[in-house]
Coordinates of C-alpha atoms in Angstrom, one line a residue:
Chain A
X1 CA -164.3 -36.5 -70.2
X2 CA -166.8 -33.7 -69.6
X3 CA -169.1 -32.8 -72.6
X4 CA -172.1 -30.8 -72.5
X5 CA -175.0 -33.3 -73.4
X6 CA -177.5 -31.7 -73.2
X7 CA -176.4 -29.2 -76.2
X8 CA -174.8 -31.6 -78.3
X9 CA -178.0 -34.4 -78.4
X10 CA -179.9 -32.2 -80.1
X11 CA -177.9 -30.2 -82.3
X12 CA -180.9 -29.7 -85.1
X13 CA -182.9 -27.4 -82.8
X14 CA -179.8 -24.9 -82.9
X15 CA -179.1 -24.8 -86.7
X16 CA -180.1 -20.9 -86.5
X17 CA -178.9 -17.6 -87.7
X18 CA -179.3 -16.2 -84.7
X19 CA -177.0 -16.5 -82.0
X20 CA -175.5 -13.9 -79.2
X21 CA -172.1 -15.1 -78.6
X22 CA -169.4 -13.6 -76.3
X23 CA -165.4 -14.2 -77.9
X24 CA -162.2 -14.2 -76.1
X25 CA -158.9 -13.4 -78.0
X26 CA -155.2 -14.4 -76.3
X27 CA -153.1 -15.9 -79.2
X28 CA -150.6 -13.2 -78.4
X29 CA -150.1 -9.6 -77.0
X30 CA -153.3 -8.5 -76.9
X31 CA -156.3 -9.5 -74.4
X32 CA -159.4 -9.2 -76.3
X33 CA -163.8 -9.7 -75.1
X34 CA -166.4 -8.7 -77.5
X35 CA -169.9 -9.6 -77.4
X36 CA -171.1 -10.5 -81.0
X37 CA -175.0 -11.0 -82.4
X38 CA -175.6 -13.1 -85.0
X39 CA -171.8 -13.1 -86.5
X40 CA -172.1 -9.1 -87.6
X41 CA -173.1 -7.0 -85.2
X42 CA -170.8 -6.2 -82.6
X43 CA -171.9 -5.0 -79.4
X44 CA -169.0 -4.4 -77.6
X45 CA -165.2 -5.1 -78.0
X46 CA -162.8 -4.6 -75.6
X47 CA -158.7 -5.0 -76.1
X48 CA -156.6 -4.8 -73.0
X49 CA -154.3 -1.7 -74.4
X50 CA -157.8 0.4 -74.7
X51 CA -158.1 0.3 -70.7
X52 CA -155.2 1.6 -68.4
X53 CA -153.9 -2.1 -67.4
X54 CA -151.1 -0.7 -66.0
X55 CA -152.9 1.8 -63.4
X56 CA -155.5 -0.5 -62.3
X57 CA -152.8 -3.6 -61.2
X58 CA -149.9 -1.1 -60.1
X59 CA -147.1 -2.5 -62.8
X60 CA -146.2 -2.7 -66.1
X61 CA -147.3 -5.2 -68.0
X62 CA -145.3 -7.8 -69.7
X63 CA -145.4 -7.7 -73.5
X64 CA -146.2 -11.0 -73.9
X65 CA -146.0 -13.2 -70.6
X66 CA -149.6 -15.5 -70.4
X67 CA -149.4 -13.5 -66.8
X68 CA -151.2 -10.4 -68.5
X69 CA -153.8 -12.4 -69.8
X70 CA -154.6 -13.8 -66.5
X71 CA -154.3 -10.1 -64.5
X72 CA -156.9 -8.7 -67.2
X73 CA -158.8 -11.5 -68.6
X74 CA -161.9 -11.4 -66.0
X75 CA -161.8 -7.6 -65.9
X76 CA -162.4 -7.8 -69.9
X77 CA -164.8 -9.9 -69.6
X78 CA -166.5 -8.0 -67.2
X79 CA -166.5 -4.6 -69.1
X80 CA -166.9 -6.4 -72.4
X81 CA -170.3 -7.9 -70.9
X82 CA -171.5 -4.2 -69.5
X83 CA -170.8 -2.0 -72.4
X84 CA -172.9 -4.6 -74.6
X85 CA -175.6 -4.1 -72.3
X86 CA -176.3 -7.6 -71.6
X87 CA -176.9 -9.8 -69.4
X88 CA -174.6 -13.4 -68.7
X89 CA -177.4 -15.3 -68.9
X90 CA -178.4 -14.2 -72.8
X91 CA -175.5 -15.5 -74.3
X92 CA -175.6 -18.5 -76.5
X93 CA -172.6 -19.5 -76.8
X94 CA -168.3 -18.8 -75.5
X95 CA -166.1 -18.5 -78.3
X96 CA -162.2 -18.5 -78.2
X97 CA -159.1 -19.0 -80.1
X98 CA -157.9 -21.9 -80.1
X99 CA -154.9 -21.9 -82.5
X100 CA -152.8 -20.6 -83.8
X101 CA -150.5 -19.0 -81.2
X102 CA -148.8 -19.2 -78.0
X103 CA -149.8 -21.6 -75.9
X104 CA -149.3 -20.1 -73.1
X105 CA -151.2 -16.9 -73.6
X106 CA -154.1 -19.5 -75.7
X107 CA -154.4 -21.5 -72.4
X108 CA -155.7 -18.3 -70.9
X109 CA -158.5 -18.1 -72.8
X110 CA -159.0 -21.5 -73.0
X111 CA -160.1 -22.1 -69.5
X112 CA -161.5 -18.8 -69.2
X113 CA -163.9 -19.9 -72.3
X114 CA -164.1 -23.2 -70.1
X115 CA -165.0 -21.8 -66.8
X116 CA -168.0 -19.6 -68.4
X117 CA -169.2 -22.2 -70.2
X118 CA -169.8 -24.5 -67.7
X119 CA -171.1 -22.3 -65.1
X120 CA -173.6 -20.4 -67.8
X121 CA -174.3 -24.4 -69.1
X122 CA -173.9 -23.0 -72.5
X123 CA -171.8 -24.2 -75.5
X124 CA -168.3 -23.6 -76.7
X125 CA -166.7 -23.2 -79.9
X126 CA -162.8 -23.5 -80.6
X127 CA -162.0 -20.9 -83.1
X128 CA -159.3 -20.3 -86.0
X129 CA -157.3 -16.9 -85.3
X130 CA -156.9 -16.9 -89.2
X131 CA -160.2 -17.4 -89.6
X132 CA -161.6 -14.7 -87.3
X133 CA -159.1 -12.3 -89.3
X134 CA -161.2 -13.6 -92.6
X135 CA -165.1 -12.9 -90.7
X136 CA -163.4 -9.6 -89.6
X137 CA -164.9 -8.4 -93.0
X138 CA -168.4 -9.9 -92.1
X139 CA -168.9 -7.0 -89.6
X140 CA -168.9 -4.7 -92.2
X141 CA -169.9 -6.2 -95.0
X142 CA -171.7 -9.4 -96.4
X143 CA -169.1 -11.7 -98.4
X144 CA -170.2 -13.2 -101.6
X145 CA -168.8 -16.4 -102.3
X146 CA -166.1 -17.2 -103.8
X147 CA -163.9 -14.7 -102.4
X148 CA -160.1 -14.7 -101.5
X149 CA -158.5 -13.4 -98.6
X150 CA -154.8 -11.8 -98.4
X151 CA -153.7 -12.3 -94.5
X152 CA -151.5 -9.4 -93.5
X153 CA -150.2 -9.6 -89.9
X154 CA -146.8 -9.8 -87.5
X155 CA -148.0 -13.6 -87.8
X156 CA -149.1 -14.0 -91.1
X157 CA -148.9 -14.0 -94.6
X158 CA -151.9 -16.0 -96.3
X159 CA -153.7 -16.2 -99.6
X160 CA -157.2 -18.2 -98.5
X161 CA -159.1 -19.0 -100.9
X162 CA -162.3 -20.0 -100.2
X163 CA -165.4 -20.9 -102.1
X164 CA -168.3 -21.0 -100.0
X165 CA -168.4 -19.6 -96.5
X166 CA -166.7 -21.5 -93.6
X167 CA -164.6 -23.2 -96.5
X168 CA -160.6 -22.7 -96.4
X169 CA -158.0 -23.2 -98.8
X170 CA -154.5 -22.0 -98.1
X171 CA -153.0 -21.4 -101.5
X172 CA -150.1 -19.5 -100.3
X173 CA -148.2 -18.8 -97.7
X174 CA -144.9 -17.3 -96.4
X175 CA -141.9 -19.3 -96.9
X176 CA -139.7 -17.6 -94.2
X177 CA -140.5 -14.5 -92.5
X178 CA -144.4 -12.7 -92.1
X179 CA -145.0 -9.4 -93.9
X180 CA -145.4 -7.7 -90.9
X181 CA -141.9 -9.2 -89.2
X182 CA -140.1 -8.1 -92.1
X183 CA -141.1 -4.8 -91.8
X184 CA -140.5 -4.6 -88.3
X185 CA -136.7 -6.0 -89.4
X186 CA -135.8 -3.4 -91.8
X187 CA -137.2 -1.1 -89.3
X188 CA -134.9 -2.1 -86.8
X189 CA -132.2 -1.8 -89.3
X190 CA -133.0 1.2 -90.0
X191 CA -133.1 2.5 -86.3
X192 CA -136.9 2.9 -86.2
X193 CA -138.8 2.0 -83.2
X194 CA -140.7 -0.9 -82.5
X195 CA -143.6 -1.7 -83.7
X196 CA -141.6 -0.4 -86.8
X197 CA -144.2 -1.2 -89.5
X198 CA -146.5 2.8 -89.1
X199 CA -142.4 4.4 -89.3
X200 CA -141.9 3.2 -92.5
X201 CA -145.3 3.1 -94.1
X202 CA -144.8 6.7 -93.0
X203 CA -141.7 7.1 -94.6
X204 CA -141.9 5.5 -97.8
X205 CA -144.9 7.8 -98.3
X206 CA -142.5 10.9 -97.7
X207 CA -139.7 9.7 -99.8
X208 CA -139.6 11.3 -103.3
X209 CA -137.5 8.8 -104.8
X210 CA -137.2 4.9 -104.6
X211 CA -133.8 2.4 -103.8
X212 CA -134.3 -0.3 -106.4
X213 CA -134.6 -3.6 -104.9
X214 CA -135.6 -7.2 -105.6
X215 CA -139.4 -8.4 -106.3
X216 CA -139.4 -12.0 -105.0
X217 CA -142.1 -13.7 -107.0
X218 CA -141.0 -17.5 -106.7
X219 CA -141.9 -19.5 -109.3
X220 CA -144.7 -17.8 -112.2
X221 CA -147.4 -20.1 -110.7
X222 CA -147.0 -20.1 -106.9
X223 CA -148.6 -17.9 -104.4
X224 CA -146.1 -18.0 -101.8
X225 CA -144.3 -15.4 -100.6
X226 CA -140.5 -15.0 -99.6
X227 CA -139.4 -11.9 -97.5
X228 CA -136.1 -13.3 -96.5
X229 CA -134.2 -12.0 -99.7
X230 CA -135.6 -8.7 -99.6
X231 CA -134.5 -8.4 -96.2
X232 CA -131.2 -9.3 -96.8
X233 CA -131.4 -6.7 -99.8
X234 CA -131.9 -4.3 -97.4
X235 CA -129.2 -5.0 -95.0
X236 CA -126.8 -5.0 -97.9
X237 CA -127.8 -1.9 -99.0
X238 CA -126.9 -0.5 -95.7
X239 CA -123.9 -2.4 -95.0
X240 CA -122.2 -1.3 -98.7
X241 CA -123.2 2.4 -97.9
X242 CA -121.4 2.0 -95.1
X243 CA -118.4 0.8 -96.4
X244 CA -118.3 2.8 -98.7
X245 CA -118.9 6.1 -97.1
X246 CA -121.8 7.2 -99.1
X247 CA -124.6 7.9 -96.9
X248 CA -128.0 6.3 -97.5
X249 CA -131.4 7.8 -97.7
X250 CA -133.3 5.7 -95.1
X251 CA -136.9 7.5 -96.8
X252 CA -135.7 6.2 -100.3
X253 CA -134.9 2.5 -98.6
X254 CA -138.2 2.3 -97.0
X255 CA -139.9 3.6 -100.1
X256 CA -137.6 0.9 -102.2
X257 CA -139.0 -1.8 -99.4
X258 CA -142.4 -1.3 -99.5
X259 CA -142.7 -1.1 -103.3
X260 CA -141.0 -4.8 -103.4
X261 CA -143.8 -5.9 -100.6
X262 CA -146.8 -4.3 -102.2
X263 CA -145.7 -5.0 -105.6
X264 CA -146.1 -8.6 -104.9
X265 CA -149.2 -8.9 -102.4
X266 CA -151.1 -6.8 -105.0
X267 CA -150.4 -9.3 -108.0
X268 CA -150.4 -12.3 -106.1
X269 CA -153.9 -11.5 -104.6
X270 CA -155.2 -10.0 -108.0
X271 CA -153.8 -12.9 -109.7
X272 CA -155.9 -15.7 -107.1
X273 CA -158.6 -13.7 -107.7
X274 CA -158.8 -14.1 -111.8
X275 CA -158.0 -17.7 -111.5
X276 CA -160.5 -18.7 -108.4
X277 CA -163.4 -16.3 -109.9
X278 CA -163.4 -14.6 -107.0
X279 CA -166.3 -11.9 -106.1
X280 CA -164.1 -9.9 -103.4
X281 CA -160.8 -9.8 -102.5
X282 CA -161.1 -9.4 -98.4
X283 CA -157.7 -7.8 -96.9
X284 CA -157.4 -8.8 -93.4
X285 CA -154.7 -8.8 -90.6
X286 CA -152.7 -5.7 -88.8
X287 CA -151.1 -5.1 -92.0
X288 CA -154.3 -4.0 -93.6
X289 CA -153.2 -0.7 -91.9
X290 CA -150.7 0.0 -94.0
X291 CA -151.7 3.0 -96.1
X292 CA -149.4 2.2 -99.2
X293 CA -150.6 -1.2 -99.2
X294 CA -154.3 0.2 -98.8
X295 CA -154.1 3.0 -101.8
X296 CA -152.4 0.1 -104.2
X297 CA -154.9 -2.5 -103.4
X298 CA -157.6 0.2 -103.8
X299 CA -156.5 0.9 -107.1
X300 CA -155.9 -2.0 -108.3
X301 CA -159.0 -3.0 -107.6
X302 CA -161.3 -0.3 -109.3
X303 CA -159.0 -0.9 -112.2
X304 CA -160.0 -4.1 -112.4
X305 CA -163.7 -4.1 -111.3
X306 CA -162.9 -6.1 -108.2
X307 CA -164.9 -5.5 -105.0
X308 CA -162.2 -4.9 -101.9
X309 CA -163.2 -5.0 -98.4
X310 CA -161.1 -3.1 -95.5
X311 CA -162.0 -4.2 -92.3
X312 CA -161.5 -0.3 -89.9
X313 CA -158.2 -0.9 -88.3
X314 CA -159.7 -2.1 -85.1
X315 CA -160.8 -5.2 -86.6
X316 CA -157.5 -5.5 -88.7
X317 CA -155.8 -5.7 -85.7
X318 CA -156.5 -8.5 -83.0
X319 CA -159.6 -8.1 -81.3
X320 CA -161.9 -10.8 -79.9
X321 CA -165.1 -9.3 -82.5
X322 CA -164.0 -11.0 -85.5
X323 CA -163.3 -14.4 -83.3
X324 CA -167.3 -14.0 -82.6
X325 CA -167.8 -13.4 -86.4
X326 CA -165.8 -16.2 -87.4
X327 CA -167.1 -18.4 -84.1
X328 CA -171.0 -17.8 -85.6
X329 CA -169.9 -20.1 -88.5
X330 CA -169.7 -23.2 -86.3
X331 CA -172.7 -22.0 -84.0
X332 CA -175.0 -22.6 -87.4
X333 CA -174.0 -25.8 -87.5
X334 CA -174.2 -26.6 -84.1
X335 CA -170.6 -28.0 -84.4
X336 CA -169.5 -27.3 -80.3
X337 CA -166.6 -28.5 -78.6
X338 CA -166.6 -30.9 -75.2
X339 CA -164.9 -29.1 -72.5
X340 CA -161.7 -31.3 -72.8
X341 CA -160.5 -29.7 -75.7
X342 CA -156.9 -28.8 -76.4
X343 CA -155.7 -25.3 -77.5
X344 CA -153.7 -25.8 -80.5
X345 CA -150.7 -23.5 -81.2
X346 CA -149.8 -24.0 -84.7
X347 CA -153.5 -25.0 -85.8
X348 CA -154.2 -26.0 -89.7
X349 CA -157.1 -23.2 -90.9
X350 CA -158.2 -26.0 -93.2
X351 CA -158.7 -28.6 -90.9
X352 CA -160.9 -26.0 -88.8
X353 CA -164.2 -26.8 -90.1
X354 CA -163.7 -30.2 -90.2
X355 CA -162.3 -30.3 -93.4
X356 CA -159.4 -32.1 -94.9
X357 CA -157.8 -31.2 -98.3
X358 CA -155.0 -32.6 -99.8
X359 CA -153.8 -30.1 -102.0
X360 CA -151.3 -28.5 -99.6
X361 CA -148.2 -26.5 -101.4
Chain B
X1 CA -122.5 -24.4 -65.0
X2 CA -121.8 -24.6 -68.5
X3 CA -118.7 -25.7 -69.3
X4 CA -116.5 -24.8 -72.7
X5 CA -115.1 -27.7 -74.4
X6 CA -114.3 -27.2 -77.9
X7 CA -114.5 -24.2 -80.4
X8 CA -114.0 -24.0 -84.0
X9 CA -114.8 -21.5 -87.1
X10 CA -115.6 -22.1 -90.6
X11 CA -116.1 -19.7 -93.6
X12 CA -119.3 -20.3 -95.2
X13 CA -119.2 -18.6 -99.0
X14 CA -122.7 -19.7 -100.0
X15 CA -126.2 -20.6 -98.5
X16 CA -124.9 -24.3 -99.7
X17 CA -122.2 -24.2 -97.6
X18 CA -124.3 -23.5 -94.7
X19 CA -126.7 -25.9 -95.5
X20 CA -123.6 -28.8 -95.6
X21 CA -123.0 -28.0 -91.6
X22 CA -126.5 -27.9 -91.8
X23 CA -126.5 -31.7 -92.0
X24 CA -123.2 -32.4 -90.4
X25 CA -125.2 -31.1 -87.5
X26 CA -129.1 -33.3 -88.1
X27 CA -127.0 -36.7 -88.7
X28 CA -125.5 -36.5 -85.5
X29 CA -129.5 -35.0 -83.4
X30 CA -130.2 -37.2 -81.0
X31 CA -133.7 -36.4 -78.7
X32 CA -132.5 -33.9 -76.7
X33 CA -130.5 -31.7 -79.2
X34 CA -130.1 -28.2 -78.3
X35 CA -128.6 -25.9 -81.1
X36 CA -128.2 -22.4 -80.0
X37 CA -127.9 -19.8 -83.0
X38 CA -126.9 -15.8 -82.5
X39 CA -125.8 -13.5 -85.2
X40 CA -127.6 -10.5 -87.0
X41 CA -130.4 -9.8 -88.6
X42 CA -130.4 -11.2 -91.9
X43 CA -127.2 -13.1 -90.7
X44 CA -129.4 -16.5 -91.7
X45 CA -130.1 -18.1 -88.8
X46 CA -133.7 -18.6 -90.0
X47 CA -132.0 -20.0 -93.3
X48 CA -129.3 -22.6 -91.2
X49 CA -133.0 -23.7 -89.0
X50 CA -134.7 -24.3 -92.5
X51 CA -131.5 -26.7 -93.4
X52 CA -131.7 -28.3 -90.6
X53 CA -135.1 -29.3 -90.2
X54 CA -135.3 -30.3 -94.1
X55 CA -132.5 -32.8 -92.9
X56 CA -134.8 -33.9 -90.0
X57 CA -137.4 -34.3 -92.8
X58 CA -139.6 -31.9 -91.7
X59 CA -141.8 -31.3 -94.4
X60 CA -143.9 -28.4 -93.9
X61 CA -142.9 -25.3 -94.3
X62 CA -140.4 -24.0 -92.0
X63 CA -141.0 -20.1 -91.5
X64 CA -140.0 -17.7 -89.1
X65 CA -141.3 -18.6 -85.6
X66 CA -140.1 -14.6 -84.5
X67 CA -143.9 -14.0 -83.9
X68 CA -145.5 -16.5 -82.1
X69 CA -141.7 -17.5 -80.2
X70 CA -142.0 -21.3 -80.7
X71 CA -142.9 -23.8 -83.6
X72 CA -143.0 -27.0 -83.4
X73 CA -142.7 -29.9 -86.3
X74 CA -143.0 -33.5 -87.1
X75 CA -140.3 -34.5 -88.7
X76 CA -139.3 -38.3 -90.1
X77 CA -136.3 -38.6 -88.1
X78 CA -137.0 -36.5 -85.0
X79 CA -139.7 -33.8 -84.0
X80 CA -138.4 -29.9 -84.3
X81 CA -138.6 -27.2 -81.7
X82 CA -138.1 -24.2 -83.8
X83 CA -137.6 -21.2 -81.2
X84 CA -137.1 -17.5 -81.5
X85 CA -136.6 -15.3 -78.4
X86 CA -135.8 -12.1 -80.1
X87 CA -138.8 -10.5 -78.9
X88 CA -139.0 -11.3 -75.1
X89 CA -137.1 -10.8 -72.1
X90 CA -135.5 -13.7 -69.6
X91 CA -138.6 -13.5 -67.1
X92 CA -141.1 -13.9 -69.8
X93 CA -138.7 -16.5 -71.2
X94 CA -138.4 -18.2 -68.1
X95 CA -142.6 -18.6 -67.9
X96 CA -142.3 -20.5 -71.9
X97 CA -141.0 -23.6 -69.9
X98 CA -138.4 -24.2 -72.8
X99 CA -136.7 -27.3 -70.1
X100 CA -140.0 -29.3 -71.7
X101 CA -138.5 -28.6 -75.3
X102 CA -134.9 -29.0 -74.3
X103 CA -134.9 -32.4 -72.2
X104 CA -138.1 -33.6 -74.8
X105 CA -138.1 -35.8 -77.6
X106 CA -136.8 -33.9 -80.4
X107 CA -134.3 -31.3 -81.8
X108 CA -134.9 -27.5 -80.3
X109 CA -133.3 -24.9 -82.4
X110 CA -132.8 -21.4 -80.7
X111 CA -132.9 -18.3 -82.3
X112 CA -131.7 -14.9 -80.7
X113 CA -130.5 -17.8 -77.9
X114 CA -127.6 -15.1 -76.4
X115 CA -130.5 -13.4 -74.9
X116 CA -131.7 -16.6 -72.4
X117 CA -128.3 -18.1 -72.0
X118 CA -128.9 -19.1 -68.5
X119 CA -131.8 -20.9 -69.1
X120 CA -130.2 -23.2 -71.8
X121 CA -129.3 -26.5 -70.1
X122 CA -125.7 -27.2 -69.5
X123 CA -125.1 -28.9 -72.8
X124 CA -125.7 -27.3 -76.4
X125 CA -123.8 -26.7 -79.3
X126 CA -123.4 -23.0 -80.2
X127 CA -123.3 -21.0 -83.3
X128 CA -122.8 -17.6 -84.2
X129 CA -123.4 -16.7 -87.5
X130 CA -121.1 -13.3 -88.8
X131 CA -121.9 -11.8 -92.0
X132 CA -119.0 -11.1 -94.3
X133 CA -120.1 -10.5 -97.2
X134 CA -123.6 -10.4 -99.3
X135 CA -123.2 -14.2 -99.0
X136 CA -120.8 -15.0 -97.0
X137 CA -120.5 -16.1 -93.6
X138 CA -117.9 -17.2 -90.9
X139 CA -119.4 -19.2 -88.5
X140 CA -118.1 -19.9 -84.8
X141 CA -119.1 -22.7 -82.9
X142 CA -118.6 -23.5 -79.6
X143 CA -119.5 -26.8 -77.8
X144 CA -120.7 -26.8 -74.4
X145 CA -120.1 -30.4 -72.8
X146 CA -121.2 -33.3 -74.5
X147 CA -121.6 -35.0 -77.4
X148 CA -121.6 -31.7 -79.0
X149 CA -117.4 -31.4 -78.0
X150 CA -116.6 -34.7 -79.7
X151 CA -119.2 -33.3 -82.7
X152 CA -116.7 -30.3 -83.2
X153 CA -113.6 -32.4 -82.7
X154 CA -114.8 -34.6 -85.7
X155 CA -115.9 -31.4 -87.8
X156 CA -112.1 -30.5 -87.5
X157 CA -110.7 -34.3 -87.9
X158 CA -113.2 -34.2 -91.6
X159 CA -111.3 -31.3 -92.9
X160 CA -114.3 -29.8 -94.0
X161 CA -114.6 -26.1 -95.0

């Protein structure tokens, strides 16, 4: 076993605010380097479909294959490090994902992580993907304690609630498929193209009208979330207008879709954030680029004199910047990890920081 | 080489229904267990996984693994693979190295599986899940080699549905 000892025998010298830490991101599709100072200011932040991958190695690029990572992580690093303007040898510290994801694409960044760690002699931190989404909202704004965060993504579908920072609670969660998935489903069924999730924010927006369809709001105390049903909704509505020969207004569907979905994000995470006392509500995740889900959380949250935070959609997406943000968390506590760690594909948010709750739904 | 060995269809009128082949299916998982499921969206392939791996006692939450391609669970009785290859193509398949999940030590479920057939190993039981109806399903199964064959062979011996 390899472990940095000279970091971790003195760990009260580095209980600081400020640190200059350089973040990797590979959990899935997108190869992400940003250089991050002091957990909010973000210096550069590179994401693989920003540079023309596919000119520079002569081929297309697989979606997802852990190959892509390896043909542009070094490259990322690279440009990451020179439009920051800094120098390798002023870092503090490597941050990476290490969970949740796949493993093969998280191994990537892993020993990438690994490798610059041990040749700078410098620590590095494991990170939460979930949590990164959460600190995405540090690089814009402070967060004020007790806040809750809705998790919007392709991944994803979270209430965290958390009452002091670097402290996670999962009160809800999706019981079958991610809000993002689900619109990319009906999208699908709808004969929109992938990603389908911008085609039918964009059409629900245009439709004058609205197909009725189901709220699934579990049971009166639970903040999980169920898309399944409304799926299935969907898919009947298209099948019976089929059959029966009356044609379907795919606007009014999508419209009748995304007033189910937002219907029950927006009470769910208004309704976590009367019960925990929250100060902000922090909307994090692709999703968070949804305009309907956007202008309804907005005005929710004037009506009810809650503070919302929007991350700009190129920390909503994944990007290494918020892994830095989130990364800065551990770096005050001088909480590092030994060079044998283990990525972790379906990591526990709450177990992240070292802590273990109970009270799991 | 995969070889055919026994085929059978049942009407499923409910999400109960599905769930009682559901555990036909876990009280006969061994380590080593391939299921492969096809069928539409919404067909409830993700619901007939949930079933399964509630028979397994898995207890966490079973959701869709569509996103991040494979889950993996502890469950009581056996670990489960939960797999969905909807969103990738054989060669990206291929680099998953799904042989660790199929030959390991649990149950791998395999959503979407019609799109990787040849890289499922010679023996798996296979279901295709039709919709019918706003809840109901017919539901083909074919066996591929053994024990799945003699699985069917009892599933038509029981009378069941």
């Amino acid at each position: 076993m390899t472990t940095i000892n000279h970091i971790s025998e003195s760990p009260s010298t580095l209980k600081q605010e400020h640190s200059l830490i350089l973040a990797i991101e590979t959990s899935c599709d997108e190869t992400s380097v940003a250089v991050v100072r002091d957990g909010k200011q973000v210096l550069s932040n590179m994401v693989s479909s920003q540079i023309d991958i596919h000119r520079r190695f002569g081929g297309v690029v697989p979606e997802i294959a852990s190959r892509k990572h390896v043909d542009s992580i070094t490259l990322m690093i690279e440009q990451a490090v020179e439009e920051a303007g800094i120098k390798l040898e002023e870092l503090d510290a490597i941050a990476v994902t290490q969970g949740p994801g796949l493993v093969g694409a998280l191994i990537v960044g892993v020993m990438a992580a690994k490798s610059l760690s041990l040749a700078l002699q410098i620590p590095i931190i494991g990170t939460h993907h979930i949590a990164g989404h959460i600190y995405a909202n540090r690089l814009i704004s402070e967060l004020h304690y007790p806040c809750i965060a809705l998790v919007v993504s392709g991944g994803h579908t979270e209430i965290v609630y958390m009452e002091s920072e670097g402290s996670f609670r999962l009160i809800g969660r999706t019981r079958d498929d991610a809000v993002g998935e689900a619109y990319d489903k009906v999208a699908r069924a709808i004969g929109l193209p992938y990603p389908g999730g911008p085609h039918v924010d964009r059409l629900a927006m245009e439709a004058k009208k609205a197909v009725e369809l189901p709220r699934s709001w579990l049971a009166p105390d639970s903040y999980d979330f169920s898309f399944s049903g409304l799926k299935s909704a969907v898919l009947n509505a298209l099948n019976q207008s089929q059959m029966k020969g009356e044609p379907l207004d795919h606007g009014e569907l999508a419209r009748g879709f995304q007033e189910s979905v937002i219907d029950v994000l927006v009470e769910k995470s208004m309704r976590a954030v009367k019960e925990y006392g929250a100060k902000q509500l922090l909307l994090c995740g692709g999703v968070a680029a949804n305009k309907g889900l956007r202008a309804a959380l907005t005005a929710r949250s004037e009506a009810d004199g809650v503070e919302l935070v929007i991350p700009p959609f190129q920390y909503c997406t994944d990007n290494a910047a918020m892994i830095g943000a989130a990364a800065h968390l551990k770096w005050k506590q001088g909480a590092f990890d030994s060079l044998d760690f283990n990525v972790h594909p379906s990591f526990s948010l709450e177990k992240w920081m070292g802590q273990e709750l109970e009270d799991k739904q | 080489m995969n070889l055919l060995s026994a085929k059978h269809a049942v009407r499923s009128m409910s999400e109960q229904d599905t769930e009682q082949i559901a555990a036909f299916v876990a009280k006969r998982c061994v380590p080593g267990t391939v299921i492969a499921l096809d069928g539409d969206l919404g067909a409830g392939k993700t619901r007939f996984s949930q079933a399964l791996a509630k028979e397994l006692g898995v207890t966490d939450v079973v959701n869709s693994p569509t996103f991040t391609i494979i889950k993996e669970y502890e469950g009581e009785k056996l670990p489960f693979y939960h797999m969905d290859v909807y969103r990738i193509s054989m060669n990206e398949a291929d680099d998953l190295g799904l042989d660790e999940y199929f030959f390991g030590d649990g149950v791998s479920v395999v959503e979407w599986s019609s799109i990787i057939t040849p890289l499922l190993p010679d023996q798996y039981l296979h279901l295709f899940l039709q919709y019918e109806g706003e809840t109901e399903r017919v539901i083909r199964i074919t066996a591929y080699g053994e024990p799945y064959a003699a699985w069917v062979n009892e599933w038509k011996r029981s009378g069941m549905a």
